[in-house]
PDB file of C-alpha atoms in Angstrom:
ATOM      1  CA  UNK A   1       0.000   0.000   0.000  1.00 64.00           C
ATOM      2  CA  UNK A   2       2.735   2.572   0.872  1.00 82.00           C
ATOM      3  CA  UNK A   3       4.432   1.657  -2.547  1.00 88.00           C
ATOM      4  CA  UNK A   4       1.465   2.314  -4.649  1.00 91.00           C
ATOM      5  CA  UNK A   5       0.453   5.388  -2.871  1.00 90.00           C
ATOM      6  CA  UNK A   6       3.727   6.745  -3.345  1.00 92.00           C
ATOM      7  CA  UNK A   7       3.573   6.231  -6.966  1.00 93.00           C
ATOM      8  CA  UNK A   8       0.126   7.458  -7.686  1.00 93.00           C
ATOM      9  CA  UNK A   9       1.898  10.393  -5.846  1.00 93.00           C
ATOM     10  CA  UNK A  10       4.634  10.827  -7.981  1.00 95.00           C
ATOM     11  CA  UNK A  11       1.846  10.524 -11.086  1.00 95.00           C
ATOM     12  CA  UNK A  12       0.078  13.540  -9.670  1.00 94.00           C
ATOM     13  CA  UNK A  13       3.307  15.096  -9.531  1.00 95.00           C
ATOM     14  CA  UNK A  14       4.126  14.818 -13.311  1.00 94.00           C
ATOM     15  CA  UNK A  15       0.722  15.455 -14.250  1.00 96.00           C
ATOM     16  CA  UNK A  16       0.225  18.737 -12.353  1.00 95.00           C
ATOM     17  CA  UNK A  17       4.318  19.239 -13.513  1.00 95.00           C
ATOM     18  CA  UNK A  18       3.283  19.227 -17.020  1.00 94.00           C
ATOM     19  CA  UNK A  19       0.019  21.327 -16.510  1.00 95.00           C
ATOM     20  CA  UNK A  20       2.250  24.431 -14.706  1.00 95.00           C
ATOM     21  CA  UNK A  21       5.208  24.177 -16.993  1.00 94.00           C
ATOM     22  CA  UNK A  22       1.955  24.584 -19.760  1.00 95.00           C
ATOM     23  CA  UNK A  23       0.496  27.628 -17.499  1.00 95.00           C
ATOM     24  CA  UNK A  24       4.128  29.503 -17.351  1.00 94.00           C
ATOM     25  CA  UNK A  25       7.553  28.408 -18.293  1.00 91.00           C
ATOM     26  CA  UNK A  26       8.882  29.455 -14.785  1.00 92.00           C
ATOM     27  CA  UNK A  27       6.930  27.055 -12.631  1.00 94.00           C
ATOM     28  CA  UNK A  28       9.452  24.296 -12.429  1.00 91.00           C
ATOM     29  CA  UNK A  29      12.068  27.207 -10.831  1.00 90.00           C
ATOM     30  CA  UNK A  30       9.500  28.160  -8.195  1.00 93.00           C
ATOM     31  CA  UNK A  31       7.963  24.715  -7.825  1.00 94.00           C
ATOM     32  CA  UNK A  32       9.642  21.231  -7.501  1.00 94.00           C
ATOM     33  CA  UNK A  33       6.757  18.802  -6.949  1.00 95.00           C
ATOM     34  CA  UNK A  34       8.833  15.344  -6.892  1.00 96.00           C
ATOM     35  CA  UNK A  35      10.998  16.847  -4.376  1.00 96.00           C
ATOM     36  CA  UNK A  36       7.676  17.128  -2.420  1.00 95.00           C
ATOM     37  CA  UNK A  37       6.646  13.391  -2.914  1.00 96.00           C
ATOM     38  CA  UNK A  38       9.765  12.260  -2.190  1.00 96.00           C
ATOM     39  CA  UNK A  39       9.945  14.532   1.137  1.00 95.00           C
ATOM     40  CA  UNK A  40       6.449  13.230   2.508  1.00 93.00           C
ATOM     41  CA  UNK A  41       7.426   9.617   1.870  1.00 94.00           C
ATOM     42  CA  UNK A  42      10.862  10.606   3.591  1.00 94.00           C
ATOM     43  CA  UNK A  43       9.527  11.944   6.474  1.00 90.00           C
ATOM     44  CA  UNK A  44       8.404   8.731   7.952  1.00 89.00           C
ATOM     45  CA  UNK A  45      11.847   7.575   9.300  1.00 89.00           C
ATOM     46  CA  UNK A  46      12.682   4.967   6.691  1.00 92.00           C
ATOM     47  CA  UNK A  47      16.340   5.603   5.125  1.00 94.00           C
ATOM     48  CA  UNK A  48      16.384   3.041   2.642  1.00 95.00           C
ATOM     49  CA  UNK A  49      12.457   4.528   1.501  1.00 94.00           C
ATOM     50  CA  UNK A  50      13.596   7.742   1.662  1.00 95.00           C
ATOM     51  CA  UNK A  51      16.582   7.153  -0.742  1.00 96.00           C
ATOM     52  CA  UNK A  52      14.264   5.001  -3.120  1.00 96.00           C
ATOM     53  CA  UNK A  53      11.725   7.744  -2.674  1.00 96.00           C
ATOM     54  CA  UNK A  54      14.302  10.510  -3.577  1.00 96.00           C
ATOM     55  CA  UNK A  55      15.651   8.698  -6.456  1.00 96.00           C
ATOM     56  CA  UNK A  56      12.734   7.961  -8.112  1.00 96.00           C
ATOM     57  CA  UNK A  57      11.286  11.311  -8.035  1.00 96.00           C
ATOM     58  CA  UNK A  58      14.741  12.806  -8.974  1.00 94.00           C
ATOM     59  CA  UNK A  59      14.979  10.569 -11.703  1.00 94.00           C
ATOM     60  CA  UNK A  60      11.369  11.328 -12.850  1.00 94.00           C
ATOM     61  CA  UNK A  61      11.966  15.596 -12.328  1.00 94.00           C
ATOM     62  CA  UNK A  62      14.973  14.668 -14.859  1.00 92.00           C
ATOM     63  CA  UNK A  63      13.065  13.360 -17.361  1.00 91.00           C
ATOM     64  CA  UNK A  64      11.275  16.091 -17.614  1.00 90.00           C
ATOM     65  CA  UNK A  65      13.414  19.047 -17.196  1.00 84.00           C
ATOM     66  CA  UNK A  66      15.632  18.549 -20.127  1.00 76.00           C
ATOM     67  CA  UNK A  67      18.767  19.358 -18.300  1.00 72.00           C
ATOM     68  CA  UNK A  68      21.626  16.883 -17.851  1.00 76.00           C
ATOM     69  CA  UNK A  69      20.416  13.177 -16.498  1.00 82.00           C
ATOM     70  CA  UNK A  70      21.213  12.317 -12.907  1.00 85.00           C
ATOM     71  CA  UNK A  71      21.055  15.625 -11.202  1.00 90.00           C
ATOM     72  CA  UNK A  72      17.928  15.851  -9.637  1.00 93.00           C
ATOM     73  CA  UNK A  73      18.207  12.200  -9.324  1.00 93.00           C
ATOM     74  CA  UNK A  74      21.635  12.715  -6.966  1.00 94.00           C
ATOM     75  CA  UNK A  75      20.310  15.419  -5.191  1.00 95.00           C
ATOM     76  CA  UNK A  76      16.734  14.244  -4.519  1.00 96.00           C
ATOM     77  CA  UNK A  77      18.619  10.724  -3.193  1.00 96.00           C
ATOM     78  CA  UNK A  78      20.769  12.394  -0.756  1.00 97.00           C
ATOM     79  CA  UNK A  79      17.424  15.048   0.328  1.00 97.00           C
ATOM     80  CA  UNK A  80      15.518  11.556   1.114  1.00 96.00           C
ATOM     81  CA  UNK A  81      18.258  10.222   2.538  1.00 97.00           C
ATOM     82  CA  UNK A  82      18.616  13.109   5.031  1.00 96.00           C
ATOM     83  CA  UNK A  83      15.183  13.773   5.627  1.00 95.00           C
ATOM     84  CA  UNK A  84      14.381   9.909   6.393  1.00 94.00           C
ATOM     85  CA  UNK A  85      17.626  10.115   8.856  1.00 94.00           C
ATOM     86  CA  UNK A  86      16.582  13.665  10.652  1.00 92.00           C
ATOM     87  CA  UNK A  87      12.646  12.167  10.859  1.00 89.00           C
ATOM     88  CA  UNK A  88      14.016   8.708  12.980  1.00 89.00           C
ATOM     89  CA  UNK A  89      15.720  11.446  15.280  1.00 88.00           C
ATOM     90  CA  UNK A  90      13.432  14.083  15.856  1.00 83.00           C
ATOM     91  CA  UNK A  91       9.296  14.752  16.608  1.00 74.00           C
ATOM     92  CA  UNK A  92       8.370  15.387  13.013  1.00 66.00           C
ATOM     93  CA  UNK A  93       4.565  16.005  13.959  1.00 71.00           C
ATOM     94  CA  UNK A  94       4.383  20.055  14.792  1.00 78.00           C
ATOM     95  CA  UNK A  95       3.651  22.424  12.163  1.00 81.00           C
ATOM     96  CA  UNK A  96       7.202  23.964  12.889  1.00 84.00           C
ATOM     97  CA  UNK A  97       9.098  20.874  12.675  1.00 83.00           C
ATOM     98  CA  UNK A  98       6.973  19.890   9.412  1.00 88.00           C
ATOM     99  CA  UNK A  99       7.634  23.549   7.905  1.00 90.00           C
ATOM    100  CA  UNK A 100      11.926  23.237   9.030  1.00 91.00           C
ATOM    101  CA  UNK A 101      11.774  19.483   7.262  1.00 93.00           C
ATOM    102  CA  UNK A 102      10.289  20.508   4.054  1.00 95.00           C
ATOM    103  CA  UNK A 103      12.615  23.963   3.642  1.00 95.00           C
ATOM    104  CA  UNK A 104      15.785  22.348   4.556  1.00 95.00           C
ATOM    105  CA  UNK A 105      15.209  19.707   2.150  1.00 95.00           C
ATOM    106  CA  UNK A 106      14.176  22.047  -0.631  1.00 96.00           C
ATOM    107  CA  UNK A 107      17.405  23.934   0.544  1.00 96.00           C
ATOM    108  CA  UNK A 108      19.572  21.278   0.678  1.00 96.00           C
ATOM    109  CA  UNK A 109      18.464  20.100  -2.968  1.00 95.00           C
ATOM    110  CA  UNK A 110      19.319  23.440  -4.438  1.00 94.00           C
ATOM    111  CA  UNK A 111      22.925  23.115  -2.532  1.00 94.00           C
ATOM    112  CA  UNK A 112      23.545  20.030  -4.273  1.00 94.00           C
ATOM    113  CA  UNK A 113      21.969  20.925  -7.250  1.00 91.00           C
ATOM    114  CA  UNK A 114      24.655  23.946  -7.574  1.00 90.00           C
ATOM    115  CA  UNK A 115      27.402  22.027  -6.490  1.00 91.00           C
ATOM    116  CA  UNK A 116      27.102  19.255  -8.974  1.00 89.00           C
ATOM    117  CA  UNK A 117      25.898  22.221 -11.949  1.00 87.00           C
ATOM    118  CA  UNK A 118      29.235  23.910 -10.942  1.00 87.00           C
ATOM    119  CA  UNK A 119      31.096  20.678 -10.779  1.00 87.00           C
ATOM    120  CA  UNK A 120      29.458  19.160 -14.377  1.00 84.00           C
ATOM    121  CA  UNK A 121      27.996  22.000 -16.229  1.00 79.00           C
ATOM    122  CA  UNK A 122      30.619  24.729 -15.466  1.00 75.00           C
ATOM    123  CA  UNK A 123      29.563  26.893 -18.360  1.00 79.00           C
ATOM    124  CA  UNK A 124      25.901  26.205 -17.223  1.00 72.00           C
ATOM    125  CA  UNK A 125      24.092  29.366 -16.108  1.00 76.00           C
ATOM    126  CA  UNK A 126      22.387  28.985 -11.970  1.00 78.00           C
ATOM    127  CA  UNK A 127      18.709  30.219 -11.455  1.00 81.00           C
ATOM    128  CA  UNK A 128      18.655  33.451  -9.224  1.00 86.00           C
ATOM    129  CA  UNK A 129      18.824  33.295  -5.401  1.00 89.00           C
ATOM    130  CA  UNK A 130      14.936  34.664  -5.775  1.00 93.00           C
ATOM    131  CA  UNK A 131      14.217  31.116  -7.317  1.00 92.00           C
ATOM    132  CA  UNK A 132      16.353  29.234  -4.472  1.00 92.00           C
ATOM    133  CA  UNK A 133      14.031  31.507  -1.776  1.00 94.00           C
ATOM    134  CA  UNK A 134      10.387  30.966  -4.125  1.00 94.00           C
ATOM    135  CA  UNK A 135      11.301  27.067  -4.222  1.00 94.00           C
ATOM    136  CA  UNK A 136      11.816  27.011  -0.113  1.00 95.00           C
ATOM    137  CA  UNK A 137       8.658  29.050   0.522  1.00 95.00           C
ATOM    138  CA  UNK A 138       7.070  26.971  -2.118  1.00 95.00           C
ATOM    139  CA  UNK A 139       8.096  23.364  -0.458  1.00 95.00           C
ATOM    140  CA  UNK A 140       7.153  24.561   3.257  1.00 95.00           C
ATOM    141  CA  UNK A 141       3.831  25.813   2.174  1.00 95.00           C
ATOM    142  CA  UNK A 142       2.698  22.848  -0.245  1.00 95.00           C
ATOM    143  CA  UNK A 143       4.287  20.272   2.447  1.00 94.00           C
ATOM    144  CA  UNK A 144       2.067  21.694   5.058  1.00 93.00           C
ATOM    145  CA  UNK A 145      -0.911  22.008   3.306  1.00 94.00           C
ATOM    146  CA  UNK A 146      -0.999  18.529   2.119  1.00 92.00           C
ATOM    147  CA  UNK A 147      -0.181  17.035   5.205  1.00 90.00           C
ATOM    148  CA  UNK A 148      -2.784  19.294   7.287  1.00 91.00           C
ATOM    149  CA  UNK A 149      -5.377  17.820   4.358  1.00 91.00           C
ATOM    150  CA  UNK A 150      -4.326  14.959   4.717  1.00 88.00           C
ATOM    151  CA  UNK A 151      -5.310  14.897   8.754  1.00 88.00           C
ATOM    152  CA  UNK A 152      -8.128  16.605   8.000  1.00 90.00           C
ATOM    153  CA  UNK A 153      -9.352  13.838   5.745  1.00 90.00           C
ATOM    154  CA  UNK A 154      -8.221  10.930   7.919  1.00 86.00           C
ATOM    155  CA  UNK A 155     -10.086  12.593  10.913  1.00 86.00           C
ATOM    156  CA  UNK A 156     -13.414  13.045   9.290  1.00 87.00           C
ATOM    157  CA  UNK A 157     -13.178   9.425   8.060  1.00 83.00           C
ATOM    158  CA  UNK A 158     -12.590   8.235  11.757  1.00 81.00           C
ATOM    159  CA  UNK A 159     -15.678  10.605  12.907  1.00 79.00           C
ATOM    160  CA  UNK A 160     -17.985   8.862  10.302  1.00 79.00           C
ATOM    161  CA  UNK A 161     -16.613   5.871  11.735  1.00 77.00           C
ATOM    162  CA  UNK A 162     -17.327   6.407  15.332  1.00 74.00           C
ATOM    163  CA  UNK A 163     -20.421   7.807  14.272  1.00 73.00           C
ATOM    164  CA  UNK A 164     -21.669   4.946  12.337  1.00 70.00           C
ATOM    165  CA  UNK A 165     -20.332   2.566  15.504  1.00 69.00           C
ATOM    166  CA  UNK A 166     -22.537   4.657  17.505  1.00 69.00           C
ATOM    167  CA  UNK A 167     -25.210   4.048  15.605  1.00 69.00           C
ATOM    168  CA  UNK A 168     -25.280   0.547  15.493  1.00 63.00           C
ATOM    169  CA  UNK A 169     -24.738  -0.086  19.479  1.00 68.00           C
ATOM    170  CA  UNK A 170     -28.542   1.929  19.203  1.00 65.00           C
ATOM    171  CA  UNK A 171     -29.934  -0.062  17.181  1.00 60.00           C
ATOM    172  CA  UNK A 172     -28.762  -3.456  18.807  1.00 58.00           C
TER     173      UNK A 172
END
């Protein structure tokens, strides 16, 4: 079950990839979706999930940037990696903890991303430190609102539970 919902995640992610990059050429600087999929599977304490998270989504993001293949694959491995690692140490639950995981890994991706660019591509041109700051903001903000819908969703689900539990003790 984790394995497929990951990977219907990382679907959505293409799709709604393909329908920004349609809306305006700039979305993929401001917005790195796969990053986010591979972040929320991350961020349930798993290493080896994390790193098989990060890859795949890396791998997917560089099929469809165009850019050199392997980059976003690298970088998203060693983000899922690191996120997986800081989630088995610390109480990942608060919206401040959630909000610090997400930015550091969209932080650290753009790190490695310029390191390896600078290392690989040295005539390569880097996107503006307003991109570095819109993709941060951007990770945070989608990482928390999917994971607050997310709770949102599983708690009315366990209230039409109850309530339907209730219900039938009444009628017995």
């Amino acid at each position: 079950m984790p394995l497929a919902r990951f990977l219907a995640g990382l679907a959505l992610a293409g799709l709604l990839h393909l329908a920004g990059t349609r809306v305006t050429p700039y979305f993929p600087l401001a917005i790195d979706l796969f990053l986010l999929t591979a972040i929320l599977e991350a961020r349930h304490g798993r290493p080896l999930g994390g790193m098989l998270a990060g890859l795949a989504a890396g791998l997917a993001a560089d099929g469809l940037s165009g850019g050199p293949y392997g980059l976003f694959g690298f970088a998203d491995t060693a983000v899922g990696f690191g996120v997986a690692r800081a989630a088995q140490q610390l109480v990942v639950q608060r919206t401040t903890s959630l909000a610090a995981i997400f930015a550091a890994g969209a932080a650290a991706q753009q790190a490695i991303l310029a390191a390896l660019s600078l290392v690989f591509r040295p005539e390569g041109e880097l996107p503006g430190f307003e991109w570095l700051l819109a993709r941060v903001a951007s990770t945070a903000l989608l990482g928390l609102a999917w994971t607050r819908a997310v709770e949102l969703l599983f708690a009315r689900f366990a209230s039409r539970r109850a309530g339907r539990e209730k219900q039938l003790k009444i009628d017995a």
